[in-house]
Tab-separated table of C-alpha atoms and ligand atoms in Angstrom:
chain	number	residue	atom	x	y	z
D	100	MET	CA	-12.867	-25.093	-7.849
D	101	GLU	CA	-16.644	-24.950	-6.885
D	102	ARG	CA	-18.323	-21.836	-6.555
D	103	ASN	CA	-21.428	-21.857	-4.773
D	104	LEU	CA	-24.268	-19.245	-3.939
D	105	ILE	CA	-25.168	-19.336	-0.443
D	106	GLY	CA	-27.130	-15.724	-0.326
D	107	LYS	CA	-27.275	-12.376	-1.805
D	108	ILE	CA	-26.746	-9.034	-0.087
D	109	ILE	CA	-28.565	-6.227	-1.481
D	110	ILE	CA	-27.360	-2.808	-1.121
D	111	GLN	CA	-29.514	0.140	-1.937
D	112	GLY	CA	-29.272	3.997	-1.893
D	113	LYS	CA	-28.767	7.260	-3.695
D	114	ILE	CA	-26.082	8.852	-5.114
D	115	LYS	CA	-26.004	12.775	-4.725
D	116	CYS	CA	-24.277	15.246	-7.057
D	117	LEU	CA	-22.495	17.696	-5.330
D	118	SER	CA	-21.159	18.910	-8.427
D	119	GLY	CA	-22.080	18.671	-12.076
D	120	LEU	CA	-21.749	15.444	-13.352
D	121	HIS	CA	-20.780	14.232	-16.644
D	122	ILE	CA	-20.752	10.750	-17.959
D	123	GLY	CA	-20.183	10.942	-21.479
D	124	ALA	CA	-22.614	9.392	-24.188
D	125	GLY	CA	-19.724	9.059	-26.813
D	126	LYS	CA	-18.121	5.593	-28.125
D	127	GLU	CA	-16.559	3.505	-25.628
D	128	THR	CA	-13.258	4.977	-24.865
D	129	ILE	CA	-10.730	4.389	-22.855
D	130	GLU	CA	-8.483	7.230	-23.894
D	131	ILE	CA	-7.775	9.701	-20.844
D	132	GLY	CA	-8.817	13.093	-21.774
D	133	ALA	CA	-11.273	11.921	-24.604
D	134	ILE	CA	-13.730	14.370	-25.062
D	135	ASP	CA	-17.449	14.056	-25.785
D	136	ALA	CA	-19.904	16.942	-25.035
D	137	SER	CA	-23.037	15.047	-24.404
D	138	VAL	CA	-24.221	12.869	-21.280
D	139	VAL	CA	-25.395	9.194	-21.741
D	140	ARG	CA	-29.349	9.170	-21.723
D	141	ASP	CA	-31.984	6.664	-21.362
D	142	PRO	CA	-33.448	6.163	-24.657
D	143	ILE	CA	-36.730	5.958	-23.921
D	144	THR	CA	-37.399	8.818	-20.962
D	145	LYS	CA	-34.123	10.840	-22.481
D	146	GLU	CA	-33.517	11.232	-18.758
D	147	PRO	CA	-29.661	10.841	-17.832
D	148	TYR	CA	-28.334	7.935	-16.080
D	149	ILE	CA	-25.518	6.392	-14.601
D	150	PRO	CA	-24.371	3.309	-16.151
D	151	GLY	CA	-23.776	0.453	-13.761
D	152	SER	CA	-20.475	0.078	-15.651
D	153	SER	CA	-19.543	3.296	-15.025
D	154	ILE	CA	-19.741	2.990	-11.384
D	155	LYS	CA	-18.246	-0.483	-11.241
D	156	GLY	CA	-15.500	0.482	-13.271
D	157	LYS	CA	-14.370	3.425	-11.012
D	158	LEU	CA	-14.773	1.455	-7.667
D	159	ARG	CA	-12.466	-1.017	-9.269
D	160	ALA	CA	-10.160	1.153	-10.231
D	161	LEU	CA	-10.065	2.820	-6.798
D	162	LEU	CA	-9.841	-0.200	-5.136
D	163	GLU	CA	-7.020	-1.035	-7.533
D	164	LYS	CA	-5.079	1.958	-6.179
D	165	ALA	CA	-5.499	1.606	-2.711
D	166	LEU	CA	-4.241	-2.354	-2.566
D	167	ALA	CA	-1.573	-2.146	-5.794
D	168	ILE	CA	1.484	-1.979	-2.990
D	169	ASN	CA	-0.032	-4.879	-0.955
D	170	LEU	CA	-0.767	-6.999	-4.407
D	171	GLY	CA	2.550	-6.334	-5.809
D	172	ILE	CA	0.718	-4.372	-8.654
D	173	MET	CA	3.202	-1.993	-10.114
D	174	GLY	CA	3.765	-0.335	-13.451
D	175	THR	CA	3.054	-3.351	-15.940
D	176	THR	CA	3.553	-6.023	-13.381
D	177	LYS	CA	0.290	-7.918	-13.088
D	178	ARG	CA	-1.618	-5.863	-15.183
D	179	ARG	CA	-2.871	-6.261	-18.675
D	180	ASN	CA	-3.047	-3.843	-21.441
D	181	ILE	CA	-6.571	-3.237	-22.412
D	182	GLY	CA	-6.120	-0.379	-24.854
D	183	SER	CA	-4.042	-0.572	-28.043
D	184	GLY	CA	-0.567	-0.195	-28.578
D	185	VAL	CA	-0.522	3.152	-29.516
D	186	ASN	CA	-2.458	4.144	-26.331
D	187	PRO	CA	-2.062	1.503	-23.747
D	188	VAL	CA	-4.296	1.162	-20.684
D	189	TYR	CA	-2.875	-1.092	-17.925
D	190	VAL	CA	-5.224	-2.342	-15.440
D	191	HIS	CA	-4.933	-5.076	-12.698
D	192	VAL	CA	-6.696	-8.701	-14.104
D	193	CYS	CA	-5.895	-12.033	-12.692
D	194	PRO	CA	-5.173	-14.299	-15.385
D	195	ASP	CA	-6.908	-17.077	-14.082
D	196	LEU	CA	-10.149	-18.580	-11.238
D	197	GLU	CA	-7.365	-19.831	-9.023
D	198	GLU	CA	-5.627	-16.505	-8.748
D	199	ALA	CA	-8.857	-14.326	-9.127
D	200	TYR	CA	-10.110	-16.315	-5.915
D	201	ARG	CA	-7.311	-15.326	-3.954
D	202	CYS	CA	-7.314	-11.436	-5.197
D	203	PRO	CA	-9.592	-9.199	-3.481
D	204	ILE	CA	-10.009	-7.068	-6.627
D	205	CYS	CA	-10.777	-9.898	-9.127
D	206	ARG	CA	-13.039	-11.707	-6.740
D	207	LEU	CA	-15.149	-8.759	-6.093
D	208	PHE	CA	-15.135	-7.328	-9.820
D	209	GLY	CA	-14.385	-10.214	-11.661
D	210	SER	CA	-11.630	-11.172	-14.147
D	211	THR	CA	-11.179	-12.501	-17.789
D	212	GLY	CA	-9.151	-15.643	-17.849
D	213	GLU	CA	-5.938	-15.006	-19.801
D	214	ARG	CA	-5.636	-17.112	-22.852
D	215	GLY	CA	-2.961	-17.792	-25.088
D	216	ARG	CA	-0.236	-20.346	-26.440
D	217	ASP	CA	0.340	-21.623	-23.037
D	218	ARG	CA	-2.622	-20.898	-21.228
D	219	GLU	CA	-6.133	-21.430	-20.809
D	220	GLY	CA	-7.300	-19.103	-17.904
D	221	ARG	CA	-10.591	-19.493	-16.631
D	222	ASN	CA	-13.000	-16.685	-16.153
D	223	PHE	CA	-13.790	-15.548	-12.689
D	224	PRO	CA	-17.351	-13.775	-13.178
D	225	SER	CA	-17.920	-10.819	-10.891
D	226	ARG	CA	-19.644	-11.643	-7.436
D	227	LEU	CA	-20.854	-8.063	-7.530
D	228	MET	CA	-23.190	-6.451	-9.858
D	229	VAL	CA	-23.727	-2.923	-10.059
D	230	ARG	CA	-27.184	-1.948	-11.947
D	231	ASP	CA	-27.703	1.514	-13.865
D	232	ALA	CA	-28.508	4.188	-11.336
D	233	TYR	CA	-31.725	6.475	-12.483
D	234	LEU	CA	-32.919	9.574	-11.244
D	235	THR	CA	-35.116	9.520	-8.324
D	236	GLU	CA	-38.404	10.877	-9.192
D	237	GLU	CA	-37.813	13.976	-6.863
D	238	SER	CA	-35.209	15.046	-9.085
D	239	VAL	CA	-36.993	14.259	-12.262
D	240	ARG	CA	-39.330	16.454	-10.850
D	241	GLU	CA	-36.895	19.285	-10.087
D	242	LEU	CA	-34.902	19.000	-13.211
D	243	LEU	CA	-38.094	19.286	-15.172
D	244	GLU	CA	-38.762	22.615	-13.686
D	245	ILE	CA	-35.425	24.430	-14.460
D	246	ASP	CA	-35.337	26.248	-17.951
D	247	THR	CA	-31.738	25.597	-19.190
D	248	GLY	CA	-32.618	25.224	-22.504
D	249	LEU	CA	-31.952	21.303	-22.128
D	250	GLN	CA	-34.037	18.411	-20.795
D	251	PHE	CA	-32.734	17.794	-17.617
D	252	THR	CA	-29.243	19.007	-17.767
D	253	GLU	CA	-27.367	22.112	-18.175
D	254	TRP	CA	-24.401	23.312	-20.344
D	255	LYS	CA	-21.312	24.069	-18.924
D	256	PHE	CA	-18.825	26.450	-20.560
D	257	GLU	CA	-15.069	25.094	-20.605
D	258	ASN	CA	-12.016	27.096	-22.194
D	259	ALA	CA	-9.328	25.187	-22.856
D	260	ILE	CA	-5.971	26.607	-23.742
D	261	ASP	CA	-3.783	24.889	-25.935
D	262	ARG	CA	-0.456	24.738	-23.871
D	263	VAL	CA	1.441	25.070	-26.937
D	264	THR	CA	0.052	27.402	-29.043
D	265	SER	CA	-1.818	29.570	-26.214
D	266	SER	CA	-5.082	29.561	-28.394
D	267	ALA	CA	-8.359	29.075	-26.606
D	268	ASN	CA	-10.538	26.144	-27.530
D	269	PRO	CA	-13.825	26.961	-25.720
D	270	ARG	CA	-16.407	24.078	-25.909
D	271	GLN	CA	-19.613	23.455	-24.026
D	272	LEU	CA	-20.070	20.191	-22.157
D	273	GLU	CA	-23.420	18.852	-20.817
D	274	ARG	CA	-23.724	17.747	-17.538
D	275	VAL	CA	-26.389	16.787	-14.516
D	276	PRO	CA	-26.586	19.715	-12.371
D	277	ARG	CA	-25.653	19.697	-8.869
D	278	GLY	CA	-28.218	18.589	-6.371
D	279	ALA	CA	-29.550	15.732	-8.394
D	280	GLU	CA	-30.010	12.222	-7.170
D	281	PHE	CA	-29.898	9.005	-8.599
D	282	LYS	CA	-30.908	5.444	-7.099
D	283	PHE	CA	-28.311	2.984	-6.924
D	284	GLU	CA	-28.542	-0.817	-6.529
D	285	LEU	CA	-25.626	-3.247	-5.763
D	286	VAL	CA	-25.843	-6.834	-5.554
D	287	TYR	CA	-23.440	-9.063	-4.005
D	288	ASN	CA	-23.423	-12.888	-4.320
D	289	VAL	CA	-22.424	-14.627	-1.354
D	290	GLU	CA	-20.011	-17.496	-2.348
D	291	ASP	CA	-18.481	-18.597	0.979
D	292	LYS	CA	-18.225	-17.076	4.427
D	293	ASP	CA	-14.498	-17.301	4.517
D	294	THR	CA	-14.334	-14.242	2.126
D	295	LEU	CA	-17.271	-12.160	2.962
D	296	GLN	CA	-16.078	-10.183	5.480
D	297	GLU	CA	-13.250	-8.793	3.320
D	298	ASP	CA	-14.889	-8.314	0.210
D	299	LEU	CA	-17.812	-6.258	2.036
D	300	ALA	CA	-14.995	-4.186	3.565
D	301	ASN	CA	-12.944	-3.659	0.443
D	302	LEU	CA	-16.399	-2.512	-1.428
D	303	ASN	CA	-16.739	-0.158	1.625
D	304	LEU	CA	-13.293	1.342	1.080
D	305	ALA	CA	-13.849	1.587	-2.361
D	306	ILE	CA	-17.342	3.912	-1.545
D	307	GLU	CA	-15.486	5.483	0.510
D	308	LEU	CA	-13.117	6.268	-1.796
D	309	LEU	CA	-15.440	7.245	-4.699
D	310	LYS	CA	-16.839	10.160	-2.371
D	311	LEU	CA	-13.201	11.557	-2.056
D	312	ASP	CA	-12.603	11.062	-5.875
D	313	SER	CA	-15.111	11.666	-8.572
D	314	LEU	CA	-17.790	10.149	-11.019
D	315	GLY	CA	-17.715	10.611	-14.760
D	316	GLY	CA	-15.563	12.913	-16.539
D	317	HIS	CA	-13.636	16.132	-15.890
D	318	GLY	CA	-13.505	15.066	-12.123
D	319	SER	CA	-9.971	17.174	-12.168
D	320	ARG	CA	-11.716	20.168	-13.120
D	321	GLY	CA	-14.551	19.850	-10.387
D	322	TYR	CA	-17.050	17.626	-11.981
D	323	GLY	CA	-18.390	14.074	-10.345
D	324	LYS	CA	-18.339	15.046	-6.928
D	325	VAL	CA	-21.032	12.807	-5.354
D	326	ASP	CA	-22.111	11.729	-1.826
D	327	ILE	CA	-23.414	8.098	-1.169
D	328	PHE	CA	-26.053	7.320	1.036
D	329	TYR	CA	-27.331	3.936	2.102
D	330	GLU	CA	-31.318	3.566	2.630
D	331	ASN	CA	-31.008	-0.714	2.516
D	332	ILE	CA	-28.526	-3.070	2.973
D	333	LYS	CA	-30.466	-6.649	3.144
D	334	ALA	CA	-28.835	-10.260	3.125
D	335	TYR	CA	-30.736	-13.057	1.959
D	336	SER	CA	-30.281	-16.661	2.359
D	337	ILE	CA	-30.723	-18.947	-0.124
D	338	ASP	CA	-33.499	-20.570	1.843
D	339	TYR	CA	-35.159	-17.544	2.296
D	340	LEU	CA	-34.948	-16.806	-1.337
D	341	ARG	CA	-36.571	-20.373	-1.915
D	342	THR	CA	-39.254	-20.661	0.978
D	343	GLY	CA	-39.886	-16.799	1.607
D	344	GLN	CA	-39.538	-18.405	5.444
D	345	GLY	CA	-36.979	-17.186	7.742
D	346	GLU	CA	-34.925	-14.106	8.700
D	347	VAL	CA	-33.449	-11.461	6.379
D	348	LYS	CA	-30.437	-9.749	7.970
D	349	GLU	CA	-30.647	-6.037	7.903
D	350	ILE	CA	-27.403	-3.730	8.470
D	351	GLY	CA	-26.696	-0.105	8.440
D	352	ASN	CA	-23.699	0.225	6.423
D	353	LEU	CA	-21.033	-2.210	5.037
D	354	ALA	CA	-18.724	-1.494	7.768
D	355	GLU	CA	-20.873	-3.820	9.842
D	356	SER	CA	-20.267	-6.713	7.624
D	357	SER	CA	-18.811	-9.187	10.465
D	358	THR	CA	-22.271	-9.241	11.606
D	359	LEU	CA	-23.234	-11.157	8.258
D	360	VAL	CA	-20.536	-13.744	8.644
D	361	SER	CA	-22.465	-15.245	11.516
D	362	PHE	CA	-25.946	-15.046	9.835
D	363	PHE	CA	-24.628	-17.099	6.909
D	364	ASN	CA	-23.450	-19.553	9.373
B	535	LIG	ZN1	-6.862	-9.977	-9.271
């Protein structure tokens, strides 16, 4: 199976925190309910940011939930354990390239081929790249002015009650305050026209679902409600990228993806 690159679609915009946002800085952990108190920060500027992997992982999980029944993903069927034996975490990943190409989730978000005794599944690298999202300059200014005792963030006091002993387990969580805005950028590799519209419609679906879900930790307790605005969605052909000449197609939102199919014809 050949993979071609016929163009790029760059999607830029802003993620606005409608409630406090906590993206933990703790060690990579996939345990649900894992606790780490401080937020992830850029090591140079010390500003909190949203790792592209956090955004991408959440979009993927939301799309998987929305398409699970259609794709026959149930329980451990068509899912792989990416956790441990004690703490299993099942996610959908297609076992090889050909299956991934036919799968709307893996085509967009990628899959690692399953290798084992009887198979040599090849990877399907993600068509979608999600860059780290940094605070807007305006938000940096605003957050520098507020005095919380922390740089750019606030502490939120949480009191967890032990369900068995009823004892209180107070702790503090660092979070990015409500109102903060981050710049995001997604890059979609256009590999063929047949699947372009479906891919972008699914990306649109995942982003709409994210607005109705939450980003980062502690979503069930009100954290991580975000709004997402598009500022720039531009499609570039390979010819344009090579010569700097020709048309750049701009669309207002991902729901208009049908107009891009003819652009790449
Ligand atoms: Zn798949």
